[in-house]
Short mmCIF file of C-alpha atoms in Angstrom, two decimals:
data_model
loop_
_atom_site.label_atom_id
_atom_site.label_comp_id
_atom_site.label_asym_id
_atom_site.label_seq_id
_atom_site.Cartn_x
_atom_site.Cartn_y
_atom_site.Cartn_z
CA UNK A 1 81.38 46.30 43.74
CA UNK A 2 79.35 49.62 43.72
CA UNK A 3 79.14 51.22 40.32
CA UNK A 4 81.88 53.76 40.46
CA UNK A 5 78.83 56.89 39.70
CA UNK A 6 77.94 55.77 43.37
CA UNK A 7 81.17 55.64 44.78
CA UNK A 8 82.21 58.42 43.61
CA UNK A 9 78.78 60.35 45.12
CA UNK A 10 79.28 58.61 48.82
CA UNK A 11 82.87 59.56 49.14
CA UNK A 12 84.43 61.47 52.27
CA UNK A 13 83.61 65.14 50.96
CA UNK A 14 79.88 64.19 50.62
CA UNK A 15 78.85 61.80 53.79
CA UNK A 16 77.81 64.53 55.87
CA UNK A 17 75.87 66.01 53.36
CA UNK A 18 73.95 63.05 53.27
CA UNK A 19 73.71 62.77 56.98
CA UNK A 20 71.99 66.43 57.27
CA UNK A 21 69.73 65.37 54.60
CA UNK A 22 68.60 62.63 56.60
CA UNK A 23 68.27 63.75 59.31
CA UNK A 24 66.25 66.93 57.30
CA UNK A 25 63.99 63.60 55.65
CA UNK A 26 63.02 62.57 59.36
CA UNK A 27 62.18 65.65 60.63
CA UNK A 28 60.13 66.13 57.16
CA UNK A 29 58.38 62.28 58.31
CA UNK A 30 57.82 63.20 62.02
CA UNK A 31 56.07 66.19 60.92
CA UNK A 32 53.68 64.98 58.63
CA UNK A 33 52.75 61.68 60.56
CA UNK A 34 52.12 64.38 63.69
CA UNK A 35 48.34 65.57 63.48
CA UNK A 36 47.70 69.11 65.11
CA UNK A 37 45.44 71.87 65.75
CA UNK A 38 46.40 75.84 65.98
CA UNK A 39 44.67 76.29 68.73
CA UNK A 40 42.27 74.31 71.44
CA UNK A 41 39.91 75.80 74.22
CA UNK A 42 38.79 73.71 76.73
CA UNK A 43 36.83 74.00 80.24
CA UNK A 44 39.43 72.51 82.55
CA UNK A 45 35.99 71.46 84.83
CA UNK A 46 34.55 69.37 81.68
CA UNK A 47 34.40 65.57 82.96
CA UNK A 48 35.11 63.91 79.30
CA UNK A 49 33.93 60.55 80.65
CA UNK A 50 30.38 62.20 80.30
CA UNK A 51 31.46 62.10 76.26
CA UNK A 52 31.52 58.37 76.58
CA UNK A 53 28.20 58.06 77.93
CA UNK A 54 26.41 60.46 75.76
CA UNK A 55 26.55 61.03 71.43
CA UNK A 56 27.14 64.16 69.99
CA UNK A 57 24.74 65.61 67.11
CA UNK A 58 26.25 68.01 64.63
CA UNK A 59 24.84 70.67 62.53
CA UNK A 60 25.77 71.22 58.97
CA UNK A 61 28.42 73.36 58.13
CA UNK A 62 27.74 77.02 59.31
CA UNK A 63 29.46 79.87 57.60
CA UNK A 64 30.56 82.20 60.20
CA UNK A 65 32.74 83.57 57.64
CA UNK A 66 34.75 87.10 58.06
CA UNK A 67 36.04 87.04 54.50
CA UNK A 68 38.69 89.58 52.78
CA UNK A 69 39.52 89.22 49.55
CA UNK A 70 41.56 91.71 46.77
CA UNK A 71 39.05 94.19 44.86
CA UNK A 72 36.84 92.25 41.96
CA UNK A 73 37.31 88.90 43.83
CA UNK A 74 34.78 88.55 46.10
CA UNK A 75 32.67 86.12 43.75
CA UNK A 76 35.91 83.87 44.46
CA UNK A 77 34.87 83.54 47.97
CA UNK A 78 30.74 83.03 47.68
CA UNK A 79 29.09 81.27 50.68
CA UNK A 80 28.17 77.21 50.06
CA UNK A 81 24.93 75.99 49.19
CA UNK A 82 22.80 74.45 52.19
CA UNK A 83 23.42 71.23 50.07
CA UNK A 84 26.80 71.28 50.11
CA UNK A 85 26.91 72.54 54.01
CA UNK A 86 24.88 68.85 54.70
CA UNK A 87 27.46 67.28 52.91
CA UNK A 88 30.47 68.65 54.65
CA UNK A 89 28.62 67.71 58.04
CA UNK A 90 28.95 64.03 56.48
CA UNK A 91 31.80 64.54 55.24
CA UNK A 92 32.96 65.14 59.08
CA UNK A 93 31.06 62.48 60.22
CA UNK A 94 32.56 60.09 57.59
CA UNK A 95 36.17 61.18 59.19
CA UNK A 96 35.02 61.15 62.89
CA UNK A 97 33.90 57.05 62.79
CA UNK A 98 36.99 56.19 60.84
CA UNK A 99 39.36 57.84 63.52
CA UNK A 100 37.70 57.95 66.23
CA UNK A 101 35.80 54.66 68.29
CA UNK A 102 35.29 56.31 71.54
CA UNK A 103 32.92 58.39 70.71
CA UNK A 104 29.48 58.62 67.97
CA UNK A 105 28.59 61.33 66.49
CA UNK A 106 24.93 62.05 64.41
CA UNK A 107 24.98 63.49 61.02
CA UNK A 108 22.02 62.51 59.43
CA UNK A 109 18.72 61.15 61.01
CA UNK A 110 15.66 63.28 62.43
CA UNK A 111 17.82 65.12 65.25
CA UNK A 112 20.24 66.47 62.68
CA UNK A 113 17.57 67.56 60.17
CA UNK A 114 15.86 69.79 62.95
CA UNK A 115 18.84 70.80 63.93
CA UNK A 116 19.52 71.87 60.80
CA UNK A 117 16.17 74.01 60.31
CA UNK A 118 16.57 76.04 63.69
CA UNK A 119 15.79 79.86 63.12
CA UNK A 120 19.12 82.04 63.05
CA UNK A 121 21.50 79.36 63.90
CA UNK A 122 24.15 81.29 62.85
CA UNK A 123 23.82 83.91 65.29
CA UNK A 124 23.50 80.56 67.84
CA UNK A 125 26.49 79.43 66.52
CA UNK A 126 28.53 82.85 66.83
CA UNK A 127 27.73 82.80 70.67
CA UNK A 128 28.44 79.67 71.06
CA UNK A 129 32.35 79.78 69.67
CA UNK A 130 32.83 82.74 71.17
CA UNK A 131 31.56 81.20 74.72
CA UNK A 132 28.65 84.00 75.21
CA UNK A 133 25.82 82.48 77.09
CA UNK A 134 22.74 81.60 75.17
CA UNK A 135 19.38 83.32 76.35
CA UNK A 136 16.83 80.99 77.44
CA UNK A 137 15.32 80.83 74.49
CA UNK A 138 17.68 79.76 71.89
CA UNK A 139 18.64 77.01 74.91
CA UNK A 140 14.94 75.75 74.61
CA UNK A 141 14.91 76.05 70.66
CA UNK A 142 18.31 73.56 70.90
CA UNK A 143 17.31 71.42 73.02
CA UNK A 144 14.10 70.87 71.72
CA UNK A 145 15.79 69.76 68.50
CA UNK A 146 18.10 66.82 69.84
CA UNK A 147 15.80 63.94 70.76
CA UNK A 148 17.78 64.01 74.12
CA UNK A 149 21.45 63.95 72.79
CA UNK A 150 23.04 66.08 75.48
CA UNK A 151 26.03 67.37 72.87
CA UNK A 152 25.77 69.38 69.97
CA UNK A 153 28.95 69.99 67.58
CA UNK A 154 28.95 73.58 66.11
CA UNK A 155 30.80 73.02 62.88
CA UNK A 156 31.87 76.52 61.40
CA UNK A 157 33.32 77.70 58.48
CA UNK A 158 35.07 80.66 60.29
CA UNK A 159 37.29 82.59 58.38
CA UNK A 160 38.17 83.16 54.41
CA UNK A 161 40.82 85.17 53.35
CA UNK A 162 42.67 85.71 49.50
CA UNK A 163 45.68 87.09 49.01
CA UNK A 164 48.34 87.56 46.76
CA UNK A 165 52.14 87.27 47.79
CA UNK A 166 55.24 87.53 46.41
CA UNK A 167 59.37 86.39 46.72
CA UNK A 168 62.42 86.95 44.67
CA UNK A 169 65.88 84.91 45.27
CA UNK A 170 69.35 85.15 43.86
CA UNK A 171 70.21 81.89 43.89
CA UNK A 172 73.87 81.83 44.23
CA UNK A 173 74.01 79.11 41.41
CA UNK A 174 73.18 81.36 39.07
CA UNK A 175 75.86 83.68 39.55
CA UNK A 176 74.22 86.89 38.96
CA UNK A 177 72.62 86.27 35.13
CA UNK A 178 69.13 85.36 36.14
CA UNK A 179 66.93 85.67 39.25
CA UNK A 180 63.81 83.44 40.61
CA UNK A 181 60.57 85.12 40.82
CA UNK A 182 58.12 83.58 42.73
CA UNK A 183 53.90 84.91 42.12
CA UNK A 184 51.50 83.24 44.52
CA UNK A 185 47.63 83.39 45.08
CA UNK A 186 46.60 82.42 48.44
CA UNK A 187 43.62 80.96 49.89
CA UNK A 188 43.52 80.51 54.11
CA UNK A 189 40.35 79.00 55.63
CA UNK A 190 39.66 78.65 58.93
CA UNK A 191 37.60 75.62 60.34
CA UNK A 192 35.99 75.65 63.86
CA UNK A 193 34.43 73.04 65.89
CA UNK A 194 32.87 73.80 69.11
CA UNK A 195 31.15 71.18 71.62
CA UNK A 196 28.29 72.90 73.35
CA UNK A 197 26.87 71.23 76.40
CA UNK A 198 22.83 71.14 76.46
CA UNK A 199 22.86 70.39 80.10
CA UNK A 200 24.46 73.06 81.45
CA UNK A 201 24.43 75.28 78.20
CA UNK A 202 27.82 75.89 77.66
CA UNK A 203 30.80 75.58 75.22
CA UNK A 204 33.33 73.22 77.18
CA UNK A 205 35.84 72.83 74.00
CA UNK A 206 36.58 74.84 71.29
CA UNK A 207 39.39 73.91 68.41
CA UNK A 208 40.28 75.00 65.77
CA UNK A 209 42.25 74.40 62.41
CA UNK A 210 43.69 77.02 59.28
CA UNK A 211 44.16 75.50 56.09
CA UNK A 212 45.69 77.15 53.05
CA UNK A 213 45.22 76.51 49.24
CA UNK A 214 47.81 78.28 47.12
CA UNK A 215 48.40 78.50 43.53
CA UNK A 216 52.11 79.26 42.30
CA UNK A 217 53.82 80.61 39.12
CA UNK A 218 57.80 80.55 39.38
CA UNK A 219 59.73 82.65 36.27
CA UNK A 220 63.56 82.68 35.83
CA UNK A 221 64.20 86.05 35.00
CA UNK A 222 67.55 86.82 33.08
CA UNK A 223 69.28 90.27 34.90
CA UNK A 224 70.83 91.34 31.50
CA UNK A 225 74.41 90.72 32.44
CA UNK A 226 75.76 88.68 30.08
CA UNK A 227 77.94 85.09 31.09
CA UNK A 228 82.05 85.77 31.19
CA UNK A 229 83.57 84.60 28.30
CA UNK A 230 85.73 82.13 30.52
CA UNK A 231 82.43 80.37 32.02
CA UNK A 232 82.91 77.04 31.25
CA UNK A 233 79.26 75.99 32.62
CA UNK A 234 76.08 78.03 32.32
CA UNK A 235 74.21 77.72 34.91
CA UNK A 236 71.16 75.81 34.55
CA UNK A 237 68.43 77.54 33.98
CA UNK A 238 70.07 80.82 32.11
CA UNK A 239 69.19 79.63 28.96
CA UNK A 240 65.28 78.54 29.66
CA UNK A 241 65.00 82.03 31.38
CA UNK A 242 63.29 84.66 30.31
CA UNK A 243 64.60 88.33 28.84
CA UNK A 244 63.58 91.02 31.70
CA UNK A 245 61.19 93.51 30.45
CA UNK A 246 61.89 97.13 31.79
CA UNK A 247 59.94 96.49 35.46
CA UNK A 248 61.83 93.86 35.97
CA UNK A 249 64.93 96.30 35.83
CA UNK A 250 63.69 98.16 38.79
CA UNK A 251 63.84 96.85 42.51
CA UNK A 252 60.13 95.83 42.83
CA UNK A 253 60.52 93.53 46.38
CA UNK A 254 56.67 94.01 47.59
CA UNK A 255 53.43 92.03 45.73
CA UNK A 256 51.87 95.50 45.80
CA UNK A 257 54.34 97.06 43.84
CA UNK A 258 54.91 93.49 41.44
CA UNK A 259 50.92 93.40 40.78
CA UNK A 260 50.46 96.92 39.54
CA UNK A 261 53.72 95.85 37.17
CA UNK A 262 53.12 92.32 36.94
CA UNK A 263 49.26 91.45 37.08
CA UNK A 264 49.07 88.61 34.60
CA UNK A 265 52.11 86.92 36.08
CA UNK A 266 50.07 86.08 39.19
CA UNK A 267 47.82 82.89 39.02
CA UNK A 268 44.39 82.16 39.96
CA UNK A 269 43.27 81.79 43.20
CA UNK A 270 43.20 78.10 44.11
CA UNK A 271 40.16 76.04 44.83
CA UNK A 272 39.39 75.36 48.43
CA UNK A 273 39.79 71.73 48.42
CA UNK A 274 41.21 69.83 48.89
CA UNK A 275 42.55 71.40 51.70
CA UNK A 276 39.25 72.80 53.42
CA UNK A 277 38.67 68.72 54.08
CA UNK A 278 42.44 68.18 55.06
CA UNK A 279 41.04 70.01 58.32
CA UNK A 280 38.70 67.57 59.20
CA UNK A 281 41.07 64.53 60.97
CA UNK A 282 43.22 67.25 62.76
CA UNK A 283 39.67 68.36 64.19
CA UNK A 284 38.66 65.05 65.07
CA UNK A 285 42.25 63.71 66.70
CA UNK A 286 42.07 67.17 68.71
CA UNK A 287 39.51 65.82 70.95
CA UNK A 288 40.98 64.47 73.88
CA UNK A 289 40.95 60.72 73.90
CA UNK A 290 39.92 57.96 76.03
CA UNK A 291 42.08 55.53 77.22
CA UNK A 292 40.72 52.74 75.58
CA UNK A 293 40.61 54.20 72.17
CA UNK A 294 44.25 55.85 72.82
CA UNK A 295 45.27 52.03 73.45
CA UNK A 296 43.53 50.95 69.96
CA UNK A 297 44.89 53.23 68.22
CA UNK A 298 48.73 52.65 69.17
CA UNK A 299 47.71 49.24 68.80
CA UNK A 300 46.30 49.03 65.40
CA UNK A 301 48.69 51.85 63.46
CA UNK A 302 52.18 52.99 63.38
CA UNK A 303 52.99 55.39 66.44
CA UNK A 304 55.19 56.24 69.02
CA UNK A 305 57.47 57.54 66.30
CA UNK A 306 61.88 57.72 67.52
CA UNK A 307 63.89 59.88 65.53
CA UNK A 308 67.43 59.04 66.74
CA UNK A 309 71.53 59.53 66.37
CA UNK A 310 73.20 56.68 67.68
CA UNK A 311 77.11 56.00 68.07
CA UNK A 312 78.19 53.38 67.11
CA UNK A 313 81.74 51.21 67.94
CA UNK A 314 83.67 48.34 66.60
CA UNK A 315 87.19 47.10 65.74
CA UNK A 316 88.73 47.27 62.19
CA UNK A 317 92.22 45.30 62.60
CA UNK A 318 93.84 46.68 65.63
CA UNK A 319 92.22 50.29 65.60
CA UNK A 320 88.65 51.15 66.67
CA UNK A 321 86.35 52.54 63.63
CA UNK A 322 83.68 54.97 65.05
CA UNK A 323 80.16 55.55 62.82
CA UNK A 324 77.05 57.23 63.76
CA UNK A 325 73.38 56.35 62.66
CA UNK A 326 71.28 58.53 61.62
CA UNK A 327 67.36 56.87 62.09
CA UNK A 328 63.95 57.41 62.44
CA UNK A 329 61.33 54.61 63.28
CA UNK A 330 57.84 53.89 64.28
CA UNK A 331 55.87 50.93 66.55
CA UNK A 332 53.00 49.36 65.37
CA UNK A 333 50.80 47.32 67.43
CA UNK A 334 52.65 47.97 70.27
CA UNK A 335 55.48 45.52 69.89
CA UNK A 336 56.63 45.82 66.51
CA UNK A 337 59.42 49.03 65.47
CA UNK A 338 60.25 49.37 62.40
CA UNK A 339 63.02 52.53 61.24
CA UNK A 340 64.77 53.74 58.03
CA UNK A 341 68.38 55.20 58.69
CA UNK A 342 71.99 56.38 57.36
CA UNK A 343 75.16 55.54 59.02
CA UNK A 344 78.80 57.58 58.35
CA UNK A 345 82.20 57.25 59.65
CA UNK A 346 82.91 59.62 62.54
CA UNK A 347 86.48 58.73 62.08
CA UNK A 348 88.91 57.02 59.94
CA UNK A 349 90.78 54.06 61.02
CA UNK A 350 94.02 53.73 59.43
CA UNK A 351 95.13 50.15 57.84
CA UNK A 352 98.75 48.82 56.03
CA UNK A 353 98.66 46.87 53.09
CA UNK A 354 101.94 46.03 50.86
CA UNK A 355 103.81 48.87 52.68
CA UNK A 356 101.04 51.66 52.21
CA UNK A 357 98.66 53.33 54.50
CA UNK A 358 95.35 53.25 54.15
CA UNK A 359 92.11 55.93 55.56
CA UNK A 360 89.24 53.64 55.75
CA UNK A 361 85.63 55.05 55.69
CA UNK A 362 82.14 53.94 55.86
CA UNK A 363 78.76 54.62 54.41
CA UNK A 364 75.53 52.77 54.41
CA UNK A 365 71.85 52.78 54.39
CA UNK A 366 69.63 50.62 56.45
CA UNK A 367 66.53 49.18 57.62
CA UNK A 368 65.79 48.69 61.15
CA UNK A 369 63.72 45.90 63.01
CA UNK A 370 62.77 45.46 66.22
CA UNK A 371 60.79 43.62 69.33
CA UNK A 372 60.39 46.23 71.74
CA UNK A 373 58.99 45.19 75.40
CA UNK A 374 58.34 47.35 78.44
CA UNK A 375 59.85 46.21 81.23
CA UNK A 376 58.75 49.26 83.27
CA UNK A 377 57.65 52.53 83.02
CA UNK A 378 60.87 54.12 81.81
CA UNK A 379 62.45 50.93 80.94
CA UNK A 380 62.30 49.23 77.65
CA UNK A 381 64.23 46.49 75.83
CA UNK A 382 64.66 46.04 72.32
CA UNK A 383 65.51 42.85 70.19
CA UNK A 384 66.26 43.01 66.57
CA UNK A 385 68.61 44.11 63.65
CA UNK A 386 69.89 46.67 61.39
CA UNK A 387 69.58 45.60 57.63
CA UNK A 388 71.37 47.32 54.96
CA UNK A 389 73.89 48.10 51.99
CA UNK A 390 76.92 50.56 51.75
CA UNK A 391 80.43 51.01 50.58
CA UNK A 392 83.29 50.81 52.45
CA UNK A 393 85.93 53.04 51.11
CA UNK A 394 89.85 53.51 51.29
CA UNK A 395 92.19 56.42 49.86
CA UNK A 396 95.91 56.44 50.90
CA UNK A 397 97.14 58.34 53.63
CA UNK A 398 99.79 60.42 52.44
CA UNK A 399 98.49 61.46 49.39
CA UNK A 400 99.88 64.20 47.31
CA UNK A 401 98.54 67.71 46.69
CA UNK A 402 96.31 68.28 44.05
CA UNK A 403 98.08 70.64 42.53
CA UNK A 404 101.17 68.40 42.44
CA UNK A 405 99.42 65.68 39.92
CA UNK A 406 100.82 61.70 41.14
CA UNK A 407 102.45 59.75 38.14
CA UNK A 408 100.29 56.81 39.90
CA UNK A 409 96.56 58.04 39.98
CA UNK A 410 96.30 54.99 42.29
CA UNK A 411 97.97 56.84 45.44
CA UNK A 412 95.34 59.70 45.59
CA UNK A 413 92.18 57.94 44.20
CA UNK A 414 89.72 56.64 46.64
CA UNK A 415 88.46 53.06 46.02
CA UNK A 416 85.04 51.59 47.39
CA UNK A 417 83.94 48.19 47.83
CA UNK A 418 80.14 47.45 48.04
CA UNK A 419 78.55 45.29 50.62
CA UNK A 420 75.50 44.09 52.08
CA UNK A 421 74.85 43.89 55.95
CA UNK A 422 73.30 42.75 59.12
CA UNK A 423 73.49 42.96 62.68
CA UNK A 424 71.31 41.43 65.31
CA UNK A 425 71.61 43.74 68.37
CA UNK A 426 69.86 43.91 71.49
CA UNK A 427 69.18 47.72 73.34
CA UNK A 428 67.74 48.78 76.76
CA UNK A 429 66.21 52.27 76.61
CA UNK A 430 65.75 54.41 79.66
CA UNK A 431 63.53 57.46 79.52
CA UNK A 432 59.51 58.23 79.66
CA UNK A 433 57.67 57.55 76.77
CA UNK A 434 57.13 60.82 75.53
CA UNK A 435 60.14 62.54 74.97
CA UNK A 436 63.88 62.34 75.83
CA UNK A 437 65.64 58.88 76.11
CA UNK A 438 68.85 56.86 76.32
CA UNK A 439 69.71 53.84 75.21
CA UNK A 440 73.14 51.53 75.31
CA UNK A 441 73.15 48.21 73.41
CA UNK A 442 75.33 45.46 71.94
CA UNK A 443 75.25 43.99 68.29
CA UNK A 444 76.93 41.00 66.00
CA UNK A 445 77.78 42.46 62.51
CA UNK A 446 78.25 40.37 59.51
CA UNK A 447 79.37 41.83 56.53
CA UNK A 448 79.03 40.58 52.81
CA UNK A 449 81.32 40.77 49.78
CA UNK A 450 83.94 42.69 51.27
CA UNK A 451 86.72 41.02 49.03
CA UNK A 452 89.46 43.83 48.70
CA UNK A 453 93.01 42.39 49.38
CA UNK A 454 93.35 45.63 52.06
CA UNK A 455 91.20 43.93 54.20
CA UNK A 456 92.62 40.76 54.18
CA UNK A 457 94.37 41.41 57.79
CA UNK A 458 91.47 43.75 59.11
CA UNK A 459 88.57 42.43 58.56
CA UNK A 460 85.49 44.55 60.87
CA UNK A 461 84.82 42.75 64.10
CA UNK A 462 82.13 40.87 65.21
CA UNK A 463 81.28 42.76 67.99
CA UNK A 464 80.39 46.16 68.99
CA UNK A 465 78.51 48.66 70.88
CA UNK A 466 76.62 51.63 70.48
CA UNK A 467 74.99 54.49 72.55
CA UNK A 468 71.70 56.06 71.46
CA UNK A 469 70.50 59.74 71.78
CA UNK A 470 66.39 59.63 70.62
CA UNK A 471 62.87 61.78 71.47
CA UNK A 472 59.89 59.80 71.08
CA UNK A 473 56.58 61.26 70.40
CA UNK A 474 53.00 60.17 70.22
CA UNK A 475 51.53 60.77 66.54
CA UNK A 476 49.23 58.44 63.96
#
């Protein structure tokens, strides 16, 4: 049996709550196991084959910087040292050999320290993001520098910006006694790479990333009314909150208005790391890849990521009882899925025990396994299980009003009984591999420590089948 704090959380008024939330959880996953750029530049006519052939040399980090920053804080935004602009370039280089096999890139060695000394390669280095043609000269200067590497990465430190921001909520928790004030100090950075091409002496790919750093103070703020004498709860945070002073009375919305008011309630501007060197993989997977490093990656790490709502069927006694699964799961080495999901009732089969009628309804959390094997390009079959725990609960059918109280508590309250659970199951999935697909599929269920008397004469079938709705992407 569940501990009745549980059952009384995963009841009937609460499931889809938890469904939305995750379903909220695996969008929250698929984003952050996706690796992106803003934005990515690249000459259609570039043969990237050539990329294989040849290494790439990279120069430090260049500060190309347009910076804006509030008055007084432009020290808060001073250029690196040329020490620290070597070590970024390894820094990058450390990130491009752990990601990336396809390619080599030079970040140290006698190419990348003359690279490194070329006169005004910062003006270089604006032309070349900006794809203006080099003059003849600055061509000769680079190439003479590369000890006959035909690529060069421009690595630029584009863009710095600090600002301050603001946001106020009413939280309708609070019920009017306090509000949330929210005080922020930004930092965005942007972070260019371009690939300039010595041969021809041109940029052929350009991509770039924005990274932000932000430092936040949040203040409850009491609004001076004062809680109703009949309030049996105060809301939570009413009595940590703090007294408004007499800004706080007047309708400041904007963070110009809230810093001439409010100065010292905004923080410090954050450092930039660590997100300036969160840039660096997105950078690096941005490159387009080679087939044979494309297939060693989805072989060696979790990818090919499913999120997925899938219907589910079976029989419980004589009627049918309907869930639906809410998952999200990932291959890894190109065979094995594994997935994390939540299933609910869709419906609620009705069942009779000693002359009552019961409303039976389902919760559960699983784990899901699976073989999965192509059998063509838009076919695949899947072998495996769903693993889990859940409550399966019943509340009588004609139950009375609340506000006609039973003299039985036991013909309104809703009862739950714990279990454990598995179910082998066997899917064929139609659809490409990126993006929409279909699946329909059979499984055996076997549930454990159901021992309620109601389900004495409807115990959940063996049998069932379910119909899946998924989009597959590619991510790392």
């Amino acid at each position: 049996m569940l501990p009745n704090a549980l059952t009384n959380i995963i009841d009937s008024r609460t499931k889809w709550a938890f469904a939305l939330a995750t379903v909220s959880l695996c969008l929250l996953v698929s984003s952050c196991l996706m690796s992106g750029v803003d934005k990515i530049d690249a000459d259609p006519d570039f043969d990237w084959n050539s990329i294989k052939r040849d290494e790439i040399l990279m120069t430090p980090l260049i500060d190309l910087r347009d910076i804006i920053t509030p008055p007084g804080d432009e020290n808060l935004a001073s250029p690196y040292t040329r020490d620290e602009n070597i070590a970024y370039a390894e820094a990058f280089k450390q990130v491009f050999f752990k990601n990336r096999k396809d390619v080599r890139v030079y970040g140290a060695g006698g190419a990348f320290e003359k690279i490194s000394s070329v006169e005004n390669l910062s003006e270089i280095a604006k032309k070349v993001v900006s794809r203006k043609p080099l003059s003849l000269e600055e061509t000769e200067r680079l190439r003479a520098t590369t000890q006959g590497i035909r690529f060069i990465f421009f690595f630029d430190f584009a863009k710095e910006r600090l600002f301050y921001d603001y946001d106020m909520e009413k939280p309708p928790e609070a019920l009017g006694l306090y509000v949330v004030k929210t005080y922020m100090a930004k930092r965005e950075m942007l972070v260019k790479l371009a690939l300039w091409d010595s041969r021809d002496s041109k940029t052929v790919f350009i991509t770039e990333k924005t990274a932000f750093s932000t430092a936040t103070n949040r203040l409850y703020i009491r609004t001076g009314l004062m809680p109703p004498p009949n309030l049996k709860v105060i809301p939570g945070f009413y009595n940590t909150a703090q007294s408004p002073d007499q800004a706080d009375r007047q309708s400041f919305y904007g963070p110009v208005d809230e810093m001439a008011v409010h100065r010292a309630r905004f923080p410090k501007f954050a450092a930039r790391e660590p997100a300036f060197s969160g840039t660096f993989k997105n950078l690096v997977l941005s490159l387009p890849i080679h087939r044979s490093e494309q297939n060693l990656i989805e072989y060696e790490n979790f990818t090919n990521h499913r999120p997925e709502i899938t219907f589910k069927g079976s029989k419980l006694g004589r009627q049918t009882q309907t869930d639906v699964f809410f998952g999200f799961s990932s291959i890894l080495y190109n065979r094995y899925r594994l997935g994390l999901g939540f299933e609910v009732s869709m419906n609620q089969p009705i069942l009779e025990y000693g002359g009552k009628k019961y409303k039976v309804s389902n919760q559960m959390l699983a784990v899901t396994t699976d073989l999965e094997w192509e059998l063509a390009q838009n076919w695949r079959l899947l072998t495996g299980s769903y693993f889990g725990a859940g409550a399966m609960s019943i509340k009588p059918k004609d139950s009375k009003p609340v506000t006609d109280p039973p003299t039985d508590n036991s013909e309104t309250k809703s009862e739950s009984d714990g279990y454990t659970y598995a179910a082998p199951r066997i899917r064929l999935i139609w659809g490409q591999k990126s993006g929409g697909q279909l699946g329909l599929g059979v499984f055996r269920q076997y549930y454990n420590r159901i021992d309620r008397p109601e389900f004495t004469d409807y115990k959940p079938s063996l049998w069932g089948g379910e119909l899946t709705i998924a989009v597959q992407f590619r991510g790392f």
